């Protein structure tokens, strides 16, 4: 369903809140509160019911719930004093009181899509950030490291990720997570650094109870995977680096790379998540020049669904400044490196840089211009088959 009230539109299927055609970035728990209240606008919703629906039974303080209600009101132009949209019902809970019209989500890209075959759980880091992680499939564990833009639920119905995930769960248990500031994990996290996103991976590993696993690092997730594998060779059975790099754009010693980093971040600050911004199309053209229209739409939609503009910029700065060059020679795990030959985001030279320094790494160049190879490309099937054969090999 698509819900309309005042000048607002809320689409739970794509995690989209808009006003006047422009998307409004909303933290996942705040969106969850807003969506649940509007879906049940014909009645009052108790605090316990709201907590159970949005936090899935986790213990939540009154202060946490109050802050999310307040943020939901702010997102839709309401206040605690006026309560024209979300009203507090004394001793009963809350009710969405604005007039609501409902449209069927006919023709949406995910209309009729099956539910994601996964179980979502939460854990808490040492600095008190809540992280969402999920399991799907059976067999030895393949842990996908979080990259820049993820969303545990949205990715399962995305034409970008879903085909790959369905391949994996045919022979592996797939463990994924959203890092701090992204997806279903906490967005309001203060500082974001490379060390902290590495800590996020470690927190998920500890919470999941997984002892040994294959590790998949896509794009900047490769650097996190390299860092972990170098320090924990006894736990990582296979290391797969796809479209990755060990040096961020500002760490490659090129004035051109540094200038490109600054220009990209400037455009992000101005246009992230905005429907009318030329940055949305530029973003897709850079990462996926050979994708189809549906894939490009989903890729650009990730801007507003995955994170806030502020977090996106912070994460991009972390990515452009990362450097795990000293860890490459310490990797003892069997390693597979896959990389698109003609992509513009992470040059092929950076993949070769890693392959020359990780002992006995296997390198496979893919005939593609896309940063993330899409499933209609012959290179996608080749990559999937190579990964399956690599994981079947004995370390």
Short mmCIF file of C-alpha atoms in Angstrom, two decimals:
data_model
loop_
_atom_site.label_atom_id
_atom_site.label_comp_id
_atom_site.label_asym_id
_atom_site.label_seq_id
_atom_site.Cartn_x
_atom_site.Cartn_y
_atom_site.Cartn_z
CA UNK A 1 0.00 0.00 0.00
CA UNK A 2 0.97 3.63 -0.55
CA UNK A 3 -0.37 6.04 2.09
CA UNK A 4 -1.08 9.73 1.44
CA UNK A 5 -1.78 12.40 4.04
CA UNK A 6 -1.55 16.14 3.52
CA UNK A 7 1.30 16.65 1.06
CA UNK A 8 3.08 13.51 2.26
CA UNK A 9 3.39 10.05 0.68
CA UNK A 10 4.62 7.01 2.60
CA UNK A 11 5.50 3.76 0.81
CA UNK A 12 6.45 0.99 3.30
CA UNK A 13 7.56 -1.34 0.50
CA UNK A 14 10.41 0.97 -0.53
CA UNK A 15 11.00 2.70 2.82
CA UNK A 16 10.16 6.03 1.21
CA UNK A 17 8.65 9.11 2.84
CA UNK A 18 8.13 12.04 0.48
CA UNK A 19 6.77 15.55 0.70
CA UNK A 20 5.95 17.39 -2.50
CA UNK A 21 7.80 14.77 -4.52
CA UNK A 22 11.05 15.06 -2.53
CA UNK A 23 12.24 12.17 -0.36
CA UNK A 24 12.75 12.83 3.35
CA UNK A 25 15.62 10.84 4.93
CA UNK A 26 14.28 9.03 8.00
CA UNK A 27 16.16 6.79 10.41
CA UNK A 28 14.91 3.16 10.17
CA UNK A 29 13.31 2.96 13.62
CA UNK A 30 11.61 6.31 13.07
CA UNK A 31 10.30 5.12 9.71
CA UNK A 32 9.13 1.92 11.40
CA UNK A 33 7.19 3.87 14.03
CA UNK A 34 5.62 6.11 11.40
CA UNK A 35 4.72 3.22 9.08
CA UNK A 36 3.16 1.13 11.86
CA UNK A 37 1.06 4.00 13.16
CA UNK A 38 -0.21 4.93 9.69
CA UNK A 39 -0.96 1.29 8.82
CA UNK A 40 -3.09 1.14 11.99
CA UNK A 41 -4.53 4.66 11.73
CA UNK A 42 -8.04 3.45 12.57
CA UNK A 43 -7.15 2.77 16.21
CA UNK A 44 -4.82 3.58 19.10
CA UNK A 45 -1.57 1.61 19.26
CA UNK A 46 -0.17 0.83 22.69
CA UNK A 47 3.46 1.43 23.61
CA UNK A 48 4.07 -2.31 24.05
CA UNK A 49 2.56 -3.12 20.66
CA UNK A 50 4.64 -0.44 18.94
CA UNK A 51 7.84 -1.64 20.62
CA UNK A 52 7.10 -5.24 19.68
CA UNK A 53 6.42 -4.30 16.04
CA UNK A 54 9.37 -1.96 15.50
CA UNK A 55 11.99 -3.35 17.88
CA UNK A 56 10.88 -6.98 17.58
CA UNK A 57 10.67 -7.64 21.28
CA UNK A 58 13.93 -6.03 22.36
CA UNK A 59 13.94 -4.05 25.59
CA UNK A 60 13.45 -0.36 24.81
CA UNK A 61 13.37 2.49 27.31
CA UNK A 62 10.56 5.06 27.47
CA UNK A 63 13.13 7.71 26.52
CA UNK A 64 14.07 5.81 23.34
CA UNK A 65 10.44 5.42 22.29
CA UNK A 66 9.70 9.06 23.05
CA UNK A 67 12.66 10.21 20.97
CA UNK A 68 11.50 8.12 17.97
CA UNK A 69 7.94 9.45 18.29
CA UNK A 70 9.32 12.98 18.43
CA UNK A 71 11.48 12.36 15.34
CA UNK A 72 8.49 10.87 13.48
CA UNK A 73 6.46 13.97 14.27
CA UNK A 74 9.27 16.20 13.05
CA UNK A 75 9.54 14.23 9.79
CA UNK A 76 5.87 14.90 8.97
CA UNK A 77 5.72 18.50 10.19
CA UNK A 78 3.98 17.76 13.48
CA UNK A 79 4.91 18.74 17.04
CA UNK A 80 4.30 17.34 20.48
CA UNK A 81 2.20 20.40 21.24
CA UNK A 82 0.03 20.46 18.11
CA UNK A 83 -0.30 16.68 17.55
CA UNK A 84 -2.19 17.16 14.29
CA UNK A 85 -0.81 13.94 12.83
CA UNK A 86 0.44 11.73 15.67
CA UNK A 87 -1.57 12.08 18.84
CA UNK A 88 -0.62 10.77 22.26
CA UNK A 89 -3.59 9.00 23.89
CA UNK A 90 -3.10 9.13 27.68
CA UNK A 91 -2.66 5.64 29.17
CA UNK A 92 -3.45 4.07 25.78
CA UNK A 93 -0.51 4.87 23.49
CA UNK A 94 -0.51 6.70 20.16
CA UNK A 95 -2.76 7.16 17.14
CA UNK A 96 -2.21 8.50 13.63
CA UNK A 97 -5.05 11.03 13.37
CA UNK A 98 -4.44 12.78 10.03
CA UNK A 99 -6.78 11.92 7.15
CA UNK A 100 -5.26 9.07 5.13
CA UNK A 101 -5.90 7.87 1.57
CA UNK A 102 -4.53 4.56 0.34
CA UNK A 103 -3.33 3.50 -3.10
CA UNK A 104 -2.47 -0.03 -4.19
CA UNK A 105 1.24 -0.39 -5.04
CA UNK A 106 0.49 -1.70 -8.53
CA UNK A 107 3.45 -1.94 -10.85
CA UNK A 108 6.07 -1.38 -8.15
CA UNK A 109 9.34 -3.19 -8.86
CA UNK A 110 8.84 -5.38 -5.79
CA UNK A 111 5.08 -5.91 -6.10
CA UNK A 112 4.33 -9.54 -5.29
CA UNK A 113 7.97 -10.28 -4.43
CA UNK A 114 8.44 -13.13 -1.94
CA UNK A 115 9.51 -12.38 1.57
CA UNK A 116 13.24 -12.46 2.14
CA UNK A 117 14.31 -15.95 3.31
CA UNK A 118 16.21 -14.58 6.27
CA UNK A 119 16.13 -14.17 10.03
CA UNK A 120 17.07 -10.70 11.32
CA UNK A 121 18.68 -10.21 14.72
CA UNK A 122 20.32 -7.34 16.57
CA UNK A 123 23.45 -6.88 18.63
CA UNK A 124 25.08 -3.97 20.43
CA UNK A 125 28.66 -2.75 19.96
CA UNK A 126 31.03 -1.73 22.74
CA UNK A 127 30.12 1.92 22.12
CA UNK A 128 26.37 1.13 22.38
CA UNK A 129 25.40 1.16 18.70
CA UNK A 130 22.67 -1.30 17.69
CA UNK A 131 23.54 -3.33 14.60
CA UNK A 132 21.16 -5.46 12.52
CA UNK A 133 22.39 -8.76 11.08
CA UNK A 134 20.71 -11.68 9.33
CA UNK A 135 21.05 -15.36 8.44
CA UNK A 136 19.72 -17.07 5.31
CA UNK A 137 20.32 -20.50 3.83
CA UNK A 138 22.14 -23.50 5.26
CA UNK A 139 25.65 -24.90 5.11
CA UNK A 140 29.08 -23.44 5.92
CA UNK A 141 28.89 -19.71 6.58
CA UNK A 142 29.66 -17.05 3.99
CA UNK A 143 29.87 -13.68 5.73
CA UNK A 144 29.36 -10.68 3.48
CA UNK A 145 31.08 -7.62 4.91
CA UNK A 146 28.93 -4.48 4.89
CA UNK A 147 29.83 -2.02 2.16
CA UNK A 148 28.86 1.63 1.69
CA UNK A 149 25.13 1.22 1.03
CA UNK A 150 23.25 -1.78 2.40
CA UNK A 151 19.79 -2.51 3.73
CA UNK A 152 19.11 -6.03 5.01
CA UNK A 153 15.49 -6.05 3.88
CA UNK A 154 15.65 -3.86 0.78
CA UNK A 155 18.61 -5.76 -0.70
CA UNK A 156 16.58 -8.98 -0.86
CA UNK A 157 14.12 -7.40 -3.28
CA UNK A 158 16.73 -5.45 -5.20
CA UNK A 159 17.62 -6.53 -8.75
CA UNK A 160 21.18 -5.59 -7.82
CA UNK A 161 21.73 -7.97 -4.89
CA UNK A 162 18.89 -10.51 -4.77
CA UNK A 163 20.09 -12.72 -7.68
CA UNK A 164 23.53 -13.01 -6.06
CA UNK A 165 22.14 -13.77 -2.60
CA UNK A 166 19.83 -16.46 -3.96
CA UNK A 167 22.81 -18.10 -5.62
CA UNK A 168 24.76 -18.13 -2.36
CA UNK A 169 22.03 -19.59 -0.18
CA UNK A 170 21.81 -22.55 -2.54
CA UNK A 171 25.00 -23.92 -0.97
CA UNK A 172 25.98 -21.64 1.96
CA UNK A 173 24.53 -19.96 5.02
CA UNK A 174 24.70 -16.27 4.17
CA UNK A 175 25.43 -13.94 7.09
CA UNK A 176 25.02 -10.21 6.38
CA UNK A 177 24.75 -7.06 8.45
CA UNK A 178 24.17 -3.32 8.19
CA UNK A 179 27.05 -1.30 9.63
CA UNK A 180 26.58 1.76 11.83
CA UNK A 181 24.71 4.61 10.20
CA UNK A 182 23.23 2.39 7.49
CA UNK A 183 20.14 0.29 6.78
CA UNK A 184 18.38 -1.22 9.79
CA UNK A 185 21.24 -0.41 12.16
CA UNK A 186 21.34 2.79 14.22
CA UNK A 187 21.72 5.95 12.13
CA UNK A 188 22.38 8.42 14.96
CA UNK A 189 25.86 7.17 15.87
CA UNK A 190 28.06 10.25 16.18
CA UNK A 191 31.50 9.63 14.73
CA UNK A 192 32.20 7.07 12.00
CA UNK A 193 35.76 5.83 11.46
CA UNK A 194 37.40 2.88 9.73
CA UNK A 195 38.30 1.32 13.08
CA UNK A 196 34.68 1.57 14.19
CA UNK A 197 33.30 -0.11 11.07
CA UNK A 198 35.85 -2.89 11.57
CA UNK A 199 34.57 -3.16 15.16
CA UNK A 200 31.05 -3.53 13.72
CA UNK A 201 32.16 -6.63 11.81
CA UNK A 202 33.71 -8.09 14.94
CA UNK A 203 30.59 -7.38 17.00
CA UNK A 204 28.42 -9.22 14.47
CA UNK A 205 30.80 -12.19 14.38
CA UNK A 206 30.77 -12.45 18.17
CA UNK A 207 26.97 -12.10 18.38
CA UNK A 208 26.32 -14.65 15.63
CA UNK A 209 28.36 -17.34 17.35
CA UNK A 210 30.06 -18.23 14.06
CA UNK A 211 33.50 -19.76 14.62
CA UNK A 212 34.86 -20.11 11.08
CA UNK A 213 33.57 -18.67 7.83
CA UNK A 214 34.38 -17.52 4.33
CA UNK A 215 34.58 -13.74 4.07
CA UNK A 216 33.25 -11.73 1.11
CA UNK A 217 34.30 -8.10 0.79
CA UNK A 218 32.67 -6.08 -2.01
CA UNK A 219 33.96 -2.60 -2.92
CA UNK A 220 35.24 -0.89 0.25
CA UNK A 221 34.11 -3.95 2.21
CA UNK A 222 37.25 -5.57 0.81
CA UNK A 223 39.48 -3.40 3.01
CA UNK A 224 37.52 -4.38 6.12
CA UNK A 225 37.75 -8.04 5.12
CA UNK A 226 41.51 -7.74 4.56
CA UNK A 227 42.00 -6.11 7.96
CA UNK A 228 40.07 -8.87 9.71
CA UNK A 229 41.60 -11.78 7.77
CA UNK A 230 45.13 -10.52 8.44
CA UNK A 231 44.45 -10.52 12.19
CA UNK A 232 42.35 -13.70 12.40
CA UNK A 233 43.70 -16.27 9.92
CA UNK A 234 42.40 -19.10 12.12
CA UNK A 235 38.78 -18.04 11.57
CA UNK A 236 38.63 -17.12 7.87
CA UNK A 237 38.57 -20.17 5.57
CA UNK A 238 38.34 -18.26 2.26
CA UNK A 239 38.70 -14.58 1.39
CA UNK A 240 36.84 -13.14 -1.62
CA UNK A 241 37.48 -9.54 -2.70
CA UNK A 242 35.14 -8.27 -5.43
CA UNK A 243 35.53 -4.77 -6.89
CA UNK A 244 37.70 -3.91 -3.91
CA UNK A 245 40.70 -1.79 -3.08
CA UNK A 246 43.25 -1.53 -0.27
CA UNK A 247 43.77 2.22 -0.69
CA UNK A 248 41.03 4.80 -0.69
CA UNK A 249 40.98 7.48 -3.36
CA UNK A 250 42.91 9.96 -1.21
CA UNK A 251 45.61 7.41 -0.38
CA UNK A 252 46.77 6.51 -3.89
CA UNK A 253 49.26 9.36 -4.25
CA UNK A 254 47.49 11.00 -7.17
CA UNK A 255 46.39 14.67 -7.12
CA UNK A 256 43.68 13.75 -9.62
CA UNK A 257 42.24 11.10 -7.30
CA UNK A 258 42.20 13.53 -4.39
CA UNK A 259 40.48 16.19 -6.51
CA UNK A 260 37.89 13.67 -7.70
CA UNK A 261 37.21 12.69 -4.09
CA UNK A 262 36.57 16.28 -3.06
CA UNK A 263 34.34 16.95 -6.07
CA UNK A 264 32.27 13.81 -5.48
CA UNK A 265 31.74 14.62 -1.80
CA UNK A 266 30.71 18.18 -2.66
CA UNK A 267 28.06 16.86 -5.06
CA UNK A 268 26.89 14.41 -2.43
CA UNK A 269 26.33 17.17 0.10
CA UNK A 270 24.12 19.02 -2.36
CA UNK A 271 22.17 16.22 -3.99
CA UNK A 272 22.10 13.04 -1.90
CA UNK A 273 18.68 11.39 -2.00
CA UNK A 274 16.98 14.23 -3.88
CA UNK A 275 14.71 13.17 -6.72
CA UNK A 276 15.42 16.32 -8.74
CA UNK A 277 19.19 16.35 -8.26
CA UNK A 278 21.43 15.48 -11.23
CA UNK A 279 23.67 13.71 -8.69
CA UNK A 280 21.25 10.75 -8.64
CA UNK A 281 21.78 9.99 -12.32
CA UNK A 282 25.49 10.74 -12.16
CA UNK A 283 25.79 8.33 -9.24
CA UNK A 284 24.21 5.54 -11.28
CA UNK A 285 26.17 6.33 -14.44
CA UNK A 286 29.45 6.15 -12.55
CA UNK A 287 28.76 2.88 -10.74
CA UNK A 288 26.54 1.08 -13.26
CA UNK A 289 27.02 2.43 -16.79
CA UNK A 290 25.67 -0.77 -18.40
CA UNK A 291 22.76 -1.53 -16.04
CA UNK A 292 19.13 -1.54 -17.15
CA UNK A 293 16.53 1.06 -16.12
CA UNK A 294 15.13 -1.03 -13.26
CA UNK A 295 18.57 -1.63 -11.77
CA UNK A 296 19.48 2.05 -12.05
CA UNK A 297 16.27 3.04 -10.28
CA UNK A 298 16.94 0.68 -7.42
CA UNK A 299 20.56 1.83 -7.18
CA UNK A 300 19.59 5.49 -6.96
CA UNK A 301 16.75 4.70 -4.53
CA UNK A 302 19.39 3.29 -2.19
CA UNK A 303 20.50 6.84 -1.49
CA UNK A 304 17.40 7.67 0.50
CA UNK A 305 16.70 4.16 1.79
CA UNK A 306 20.13 3.16 3.06
CA UNK A 307 21.25 6.20 5.03
CA UNK A 308 21.03 9.94 5.66
CA UNK A 309 22.96 12.52 3.62
CA UNK A 310 25.17 13.26 6.62
CA UNK A 311 26.06 9.62 7.21
CA UNK A 312 26.65 9.05 3.49
CA UNK A 313 29.23 11.85 3.44
CA UNK A 314 30.94 10.61 6.62
CA UNK A 315 31.17 7.09 5.24
CA UNK A 316 32.46 8.33 1.89
CA UNK A 317 35.22 10.27 3.67
CA UNK A 318 36.17 7.15 5.63
CA UNK A 319 36.28 5.13 2.41
CA UNK A 320 38.43 7.63 0.55
CA UNK A 321 40.92 7.78 3.46
CA UNK A 322 41.21 4.05 4.21
CA UNK A 323 44.53 2.24 3.76
CA UNK A 324 45.22 -1.40 4.62
CA UNK A 325 48.31 -1.77 2.43
CA UNK A 326 50.44 -3.04 5.33
CA UNK A 327 47.96 -5.87 5.96
CA UNK A 328 48.11 -7.35 2.46
CA UNK A 329 51.29 -9.36 3.04
CA UNK A 330 49.92 -10.69 6.34
CA UNK A 331 46.94 -12.44 4.76
CA UNK A 332 47.39 -16.22 5.03
CA UNK A 333 43.89 -17.18 3.89
CA UNK A 334 43.31 -18.50 0.35
CA UNK A 335 42.20 -15.40 -1.56
CA UNK A 336 40.15 -14.80 -4.70
CA UNK A 337 40.14 -11.33 -6.28
CA UNK A 338 37.49 -10.44 -8.89
CA UNK A 339 37.37 -7.09 -10.64
CA UNK A 340 35.64 -5.47 -13.59
CA UNK A 341 38.13 -4.57 -16.31
CA UNK A 342 36.56 -1.27 -17.39
CA UNK A 343 34.98 0.14 -14.26
CA UNK A 344 35.56 3.74 -13.15
CA UNK A 345 34.94 3.56 -9.39
CA UNK A 346 37.86 1.31 -8.37
CA UNK A 347 40.51 1.08 -11.10
CA UNK A 348 41.68 -2.35 -12.22
CA UNK A 349 45.16 -1.27 -11.15
CA UNK A 350 44.02 -1.30 -7.51
CA UNK A 351 42.92 -4.92 -7.84
CA UNK A 352 46.28 -5.82 -9.33
CA UNK A 353 47.96 -3.91 -6.49
CA UNK A 354 46.23 -6.23 -4.00
CA UNK A 355 46.87 -9.37 -6.04
CA UNK A 356 50.61 -8.64 -6.20
CA UNK A 357 50.87 -8.33 -2.41
CA UNK A 358 48.50 -10.98 -1.01
CA UNK A 359 50.43 -14.28 -1.06
CA UNK A 360 49.16 -16.71 -3.73
CA UNK A 361 46.02 -14.68 -4.45
CA UNK A 362 43.98 -15.83 -7.46
CA UNK A 363 43.04 -12.95 -9.75
CA UNK A 364 40.07 -12.98 -12.17
CA UNK A 365 39.34 -10.02 -14.46
CA UNK A 366 35.68 -9.67 -15.48
CA UNK A 367 34.53 -8.33 -18.84
CA UNK A 368 32.36 -5.50 -17.47
CA UNK A 369 32.24 -1.73 -17.00
CA UNK A 370 29.97 -1.97 -13.92
CA UNK A 371 31.37 -1.62 -10.43
CA UNK A 372 28.92 -4.30 -9.31
CA UNK A 373 28.44 -6.78 -12.14
CA UNK A 374 24.72 -7.27 -12.82
CA UNK A 375 23.09 -10.62 -13.45
CA UNK A 376 22.26 -10.18 -17.16
CA UNK A 377 25.96 -9.83 -17.98
CA UNK A 378 27.94 -12.94 -19.00
CA UNK A 379 30.58 -11.77 -16.51
CA UNK A 380 28.08 -12.24 -13.66
CA UNK A 381 27.64 -15.95 -14.34
CA UNK A 382 31.39 -16.35 -14.68
CA UNK A 383 31.97 -14.61 -11.34
CA UNK A 384 29.32 -16.68 -9.56
CA UNK A 385 30.74 -19.94 -10.92
CA UNK A 386 34.30 -18.97 -9.99
CA UNK A 387 33.21 -18.10 -6.44
CA UNK A 388 31.33 -21.38 -6.02
CA UNK A 389 34.33 -23.40 -7.21
CA UNK A 390 36.67 -21.41 -4.98
CA UNK A 391 34.49 -21.97 -1.89
CA UNK A 392 34.31 -25.68 -2.67
CA UNK A 393 38.10 -25.92 -2.55
CA UNK A 394 39.76 -27.10 0.65
CA UNK A 395 41.84 -24.41 2.37
#
